[in-house]
PDB file of C-alpha atoms in Angstrom:
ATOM      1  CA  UNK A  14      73.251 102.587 174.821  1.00  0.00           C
ATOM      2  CA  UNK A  15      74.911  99.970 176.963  1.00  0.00           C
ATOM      3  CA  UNK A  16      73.926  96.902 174.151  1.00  0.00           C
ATOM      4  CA  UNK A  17      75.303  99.713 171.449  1.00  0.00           C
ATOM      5  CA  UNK A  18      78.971  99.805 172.850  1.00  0.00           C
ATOM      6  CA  UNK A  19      78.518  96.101 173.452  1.00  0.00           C
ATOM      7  CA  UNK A  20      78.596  95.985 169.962  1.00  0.00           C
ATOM      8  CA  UNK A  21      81.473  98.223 168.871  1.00  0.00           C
ATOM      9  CA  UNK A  22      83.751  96.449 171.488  1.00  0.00           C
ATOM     10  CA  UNK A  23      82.608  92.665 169.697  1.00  0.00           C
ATOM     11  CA  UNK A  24      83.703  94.649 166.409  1.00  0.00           C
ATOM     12  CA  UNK A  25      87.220  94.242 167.264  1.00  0.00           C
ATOM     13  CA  UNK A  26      87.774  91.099 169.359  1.00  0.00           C
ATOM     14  CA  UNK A  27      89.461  88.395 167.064  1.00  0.00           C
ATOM     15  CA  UNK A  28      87.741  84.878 167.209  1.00  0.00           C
ATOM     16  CA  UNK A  29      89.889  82.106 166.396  1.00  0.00           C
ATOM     17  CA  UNK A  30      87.634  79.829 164.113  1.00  0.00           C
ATOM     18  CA  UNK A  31      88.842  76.402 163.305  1.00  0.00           C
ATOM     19  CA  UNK A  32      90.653  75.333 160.308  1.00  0.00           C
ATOM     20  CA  UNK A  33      89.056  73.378 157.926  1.00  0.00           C
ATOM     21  CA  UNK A  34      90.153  71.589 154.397  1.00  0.00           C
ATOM     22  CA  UNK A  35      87.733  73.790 152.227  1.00  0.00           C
ATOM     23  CA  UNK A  36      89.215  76.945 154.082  1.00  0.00           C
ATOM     24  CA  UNK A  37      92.568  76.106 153.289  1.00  0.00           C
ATOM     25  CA  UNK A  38      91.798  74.934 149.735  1.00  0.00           C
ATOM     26  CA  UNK A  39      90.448  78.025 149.049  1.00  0.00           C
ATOM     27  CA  UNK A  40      93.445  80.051 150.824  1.00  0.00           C
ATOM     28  CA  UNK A  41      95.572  77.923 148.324  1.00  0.00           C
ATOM     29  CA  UNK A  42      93.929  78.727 145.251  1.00  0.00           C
ATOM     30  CA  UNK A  43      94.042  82.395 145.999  1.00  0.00           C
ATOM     31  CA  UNK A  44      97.442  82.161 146.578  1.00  0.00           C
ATOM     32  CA  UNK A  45      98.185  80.773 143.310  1.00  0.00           C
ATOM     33  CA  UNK A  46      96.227  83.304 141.341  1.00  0.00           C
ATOM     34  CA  UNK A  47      98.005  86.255 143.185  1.00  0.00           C
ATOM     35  CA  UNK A  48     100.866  83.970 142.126  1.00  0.00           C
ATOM     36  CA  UNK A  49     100.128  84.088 138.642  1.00  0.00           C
ATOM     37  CA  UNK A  50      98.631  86.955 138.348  1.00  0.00           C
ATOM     38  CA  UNK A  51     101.467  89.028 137.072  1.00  0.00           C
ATOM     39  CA  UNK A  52     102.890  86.521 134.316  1.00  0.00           C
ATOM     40  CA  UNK A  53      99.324  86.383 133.229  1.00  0.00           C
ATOM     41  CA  UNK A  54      99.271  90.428 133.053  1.00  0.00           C
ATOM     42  CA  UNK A  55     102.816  90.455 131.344  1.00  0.00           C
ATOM     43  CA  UNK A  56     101.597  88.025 128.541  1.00  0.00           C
ATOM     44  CA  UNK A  57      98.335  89.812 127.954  1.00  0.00           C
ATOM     45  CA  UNK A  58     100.593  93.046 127.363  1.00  0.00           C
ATOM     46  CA  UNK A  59     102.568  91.180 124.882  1.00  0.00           C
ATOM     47  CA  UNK A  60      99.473  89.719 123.046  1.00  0.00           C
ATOM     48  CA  UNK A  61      98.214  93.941 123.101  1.00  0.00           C
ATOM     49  CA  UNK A  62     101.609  95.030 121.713  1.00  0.00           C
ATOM     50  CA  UNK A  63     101.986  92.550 119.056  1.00  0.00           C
ATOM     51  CA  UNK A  64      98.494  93.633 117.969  1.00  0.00           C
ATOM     52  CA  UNK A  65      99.618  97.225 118.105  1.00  0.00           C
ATOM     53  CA  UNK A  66     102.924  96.492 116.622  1.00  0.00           C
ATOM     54  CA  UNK A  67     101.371  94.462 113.293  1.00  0.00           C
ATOM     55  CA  UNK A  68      99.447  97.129 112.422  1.00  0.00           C
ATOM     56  CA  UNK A  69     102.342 100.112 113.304  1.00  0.00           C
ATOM     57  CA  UNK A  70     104.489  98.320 111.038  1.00  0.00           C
ATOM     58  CA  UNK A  71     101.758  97.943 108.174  1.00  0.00           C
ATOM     59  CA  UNK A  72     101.180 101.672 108.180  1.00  0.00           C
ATOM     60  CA  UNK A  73     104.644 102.256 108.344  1.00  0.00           C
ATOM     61  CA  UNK A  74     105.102 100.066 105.387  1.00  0.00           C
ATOM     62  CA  UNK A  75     102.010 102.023 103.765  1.00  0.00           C
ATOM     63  CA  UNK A  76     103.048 105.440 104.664  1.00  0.00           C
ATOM     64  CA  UNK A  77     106.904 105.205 103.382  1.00  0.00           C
ATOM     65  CA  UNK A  78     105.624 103.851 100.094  1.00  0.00           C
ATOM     66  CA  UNK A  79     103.330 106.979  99.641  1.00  0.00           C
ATOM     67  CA  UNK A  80     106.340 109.465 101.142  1.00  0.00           C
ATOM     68  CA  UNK A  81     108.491 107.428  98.149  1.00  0.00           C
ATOM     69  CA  UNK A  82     106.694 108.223  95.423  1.00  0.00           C
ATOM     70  CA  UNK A  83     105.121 111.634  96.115  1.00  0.00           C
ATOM     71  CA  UNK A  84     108.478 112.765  98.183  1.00  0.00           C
ATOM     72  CA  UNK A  85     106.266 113.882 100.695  1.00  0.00           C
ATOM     73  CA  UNK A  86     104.286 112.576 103.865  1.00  0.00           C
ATOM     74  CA  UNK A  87     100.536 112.075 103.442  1.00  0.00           C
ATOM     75  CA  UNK A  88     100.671 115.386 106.080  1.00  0.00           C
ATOM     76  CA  UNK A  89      96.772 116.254 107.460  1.00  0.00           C
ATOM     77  CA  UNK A  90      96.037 119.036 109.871  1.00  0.00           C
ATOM     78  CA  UNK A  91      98.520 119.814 112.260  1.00  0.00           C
ATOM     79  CA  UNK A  92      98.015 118.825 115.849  1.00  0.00           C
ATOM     80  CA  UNK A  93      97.100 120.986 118.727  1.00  0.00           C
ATOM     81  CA  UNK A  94      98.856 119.506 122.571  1.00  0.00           C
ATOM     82  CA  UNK A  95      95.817 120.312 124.115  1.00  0.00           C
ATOM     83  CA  UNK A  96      94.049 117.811 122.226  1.00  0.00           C
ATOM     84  CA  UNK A  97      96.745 115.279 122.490  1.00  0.00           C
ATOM     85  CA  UNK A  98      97.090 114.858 126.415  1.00  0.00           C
ATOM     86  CA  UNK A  99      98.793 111.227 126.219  1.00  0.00           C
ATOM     87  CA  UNK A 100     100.916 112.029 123.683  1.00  0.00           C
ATOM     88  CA  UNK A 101     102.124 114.839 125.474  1.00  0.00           C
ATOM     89  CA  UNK A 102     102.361 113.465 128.576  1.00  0.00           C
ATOM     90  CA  UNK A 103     104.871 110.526 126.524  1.00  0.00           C
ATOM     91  CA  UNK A 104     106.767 113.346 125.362  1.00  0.00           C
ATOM     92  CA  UNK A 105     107.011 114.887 128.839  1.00  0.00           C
ATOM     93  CA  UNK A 106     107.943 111.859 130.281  1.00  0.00           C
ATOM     94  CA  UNK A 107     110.919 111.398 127.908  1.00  0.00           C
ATOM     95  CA  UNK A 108     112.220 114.529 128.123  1.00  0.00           C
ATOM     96  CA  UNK A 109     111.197 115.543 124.231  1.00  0.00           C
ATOM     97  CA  UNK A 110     111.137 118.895 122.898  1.00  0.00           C
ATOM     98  CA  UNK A 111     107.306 119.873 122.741  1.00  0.00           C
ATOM     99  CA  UNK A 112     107.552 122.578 120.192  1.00  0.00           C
ATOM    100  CA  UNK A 113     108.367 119.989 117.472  1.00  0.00           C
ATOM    101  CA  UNK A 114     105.274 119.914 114.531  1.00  0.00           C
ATOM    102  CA  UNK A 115     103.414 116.860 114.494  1.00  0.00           C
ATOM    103  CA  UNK A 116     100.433 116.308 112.064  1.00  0.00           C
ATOM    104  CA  UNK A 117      97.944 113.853 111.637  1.00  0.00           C
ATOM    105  CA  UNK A 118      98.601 111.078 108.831  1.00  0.00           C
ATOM    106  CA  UNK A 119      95.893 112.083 106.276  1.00  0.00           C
ATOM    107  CA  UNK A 120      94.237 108.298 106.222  1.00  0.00           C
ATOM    108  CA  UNK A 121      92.075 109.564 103.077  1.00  0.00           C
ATOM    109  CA  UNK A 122      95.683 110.099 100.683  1.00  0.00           C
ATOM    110  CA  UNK A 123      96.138 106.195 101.298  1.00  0.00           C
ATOM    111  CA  UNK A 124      92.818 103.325 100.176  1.00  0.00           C
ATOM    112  CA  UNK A 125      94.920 100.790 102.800  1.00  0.00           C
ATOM    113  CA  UNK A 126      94.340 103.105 105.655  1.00  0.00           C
ATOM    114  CA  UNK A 127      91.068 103.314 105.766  1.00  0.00           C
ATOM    115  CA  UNK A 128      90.555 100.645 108.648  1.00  0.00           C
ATOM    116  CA  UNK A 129      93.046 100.799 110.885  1.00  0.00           C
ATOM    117  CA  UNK A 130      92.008 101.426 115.174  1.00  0.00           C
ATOM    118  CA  UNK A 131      94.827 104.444 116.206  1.00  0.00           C
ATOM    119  CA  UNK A 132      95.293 107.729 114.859  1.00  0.00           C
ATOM    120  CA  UNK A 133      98.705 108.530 113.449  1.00  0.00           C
ATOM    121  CA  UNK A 134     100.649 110.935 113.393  1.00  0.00           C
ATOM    122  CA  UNK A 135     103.843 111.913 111.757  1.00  0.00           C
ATOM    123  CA  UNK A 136     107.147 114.207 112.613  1.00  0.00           C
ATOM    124  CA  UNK A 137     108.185 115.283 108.933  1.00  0.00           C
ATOM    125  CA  UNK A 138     111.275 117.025 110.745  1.00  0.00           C
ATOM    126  CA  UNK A 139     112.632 113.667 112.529  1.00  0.00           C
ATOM    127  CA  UNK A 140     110.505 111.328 109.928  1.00  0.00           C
ATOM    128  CA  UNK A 141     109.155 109.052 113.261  1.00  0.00           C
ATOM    129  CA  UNK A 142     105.645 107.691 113.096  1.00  0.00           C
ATOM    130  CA  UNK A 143     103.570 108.235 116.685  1.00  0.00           C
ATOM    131  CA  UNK A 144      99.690 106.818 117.460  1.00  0.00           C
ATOM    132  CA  UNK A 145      97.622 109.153 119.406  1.00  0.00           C
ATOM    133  CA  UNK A 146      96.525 106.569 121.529  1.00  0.00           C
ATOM    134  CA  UNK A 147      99.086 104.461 123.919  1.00  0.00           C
ATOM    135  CA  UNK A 148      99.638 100.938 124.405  1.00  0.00           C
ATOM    136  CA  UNK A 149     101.036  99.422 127.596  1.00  0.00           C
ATOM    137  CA  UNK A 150     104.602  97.448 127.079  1.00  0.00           C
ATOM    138  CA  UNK A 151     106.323  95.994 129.796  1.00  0.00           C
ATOM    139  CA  UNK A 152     104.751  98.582 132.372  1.00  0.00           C
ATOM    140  CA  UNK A 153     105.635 101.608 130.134  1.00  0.00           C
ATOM    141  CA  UNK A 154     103.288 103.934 127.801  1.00  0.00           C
ATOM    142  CA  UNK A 155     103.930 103.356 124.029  1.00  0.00           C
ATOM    143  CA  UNK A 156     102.897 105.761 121.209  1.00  0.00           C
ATOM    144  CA  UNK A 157     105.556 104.232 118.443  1.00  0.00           C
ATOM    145  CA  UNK A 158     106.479 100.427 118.534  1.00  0.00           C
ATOM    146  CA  UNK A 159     110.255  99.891 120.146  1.00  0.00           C
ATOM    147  CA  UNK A 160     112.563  97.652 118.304  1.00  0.00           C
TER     148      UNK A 160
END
């Protein structure tokens, strides 16, 4: 029992061990990375949101075309907020009215749509174009591209 508290004690003495160059090299370079480390996350979040934002704006483009010459959105089923938990959540978040009716951009109206990576969805009341899914831009949940 004695050799088992002998070991518990050693647990929490602090050994000074000597410094060496490799020690401290290493030190550095994980000091630098931390450095980095959030310009590097803040660039890959623009790279993500350009992404998302090229293809927002090319359904846009796609989707006002149709609305212009059938006067109507490309409307599919309408959505149910249970299903929808992010998009909700964006809403909450924003203080947005939640009994608004959003429906799901009906991808098989329009040949261009046909391989695109989000769902969209549409507000025919406020005419403002949301993706089911989010993307991350500068530390805040997206479901529309900001201008």
């Amino acid at each position: 029992m004695r050799i088992l508290f002998e070991k518990l004690e050693g647990l929490f003495v602090v050994e000074r061990k000597e410094a060496t160059y490799k020690k401290a090299v290493i030190g550095l370079i994980f000091v630098i990375i931390a450095g980095f480390s959030p310009y590097l996350y803040i660039r890959y979040e623009e790279y993500q949101y350009g992404k998302y934002k090229a293809e927002f704006d090319f359904v846009v483009e796609v989707v006002e075309s149709y609305r212009a010459e059938n006067n109507e959105y490309p409307l599919g089923h309408r959505i149910h907020w249970d299903n929808e938990k992010d998009l909700k959540q964006f809403f909450v978040e924003n203080k947005w009215r939640l009994n608004r009716e959003l429906y799901y951009i009906d991808t098989n109206a329009m040949e261009d749509l046909k391989n695109i990576k989000y769902t969209y969805i549409v507000d025919p009341e406020t005419e403002q174009i949301y993706t089911s899914e989010f993307v991350i831009a500068h530390f805040k949940r997206w479901h529309f591209a900001f201008y």
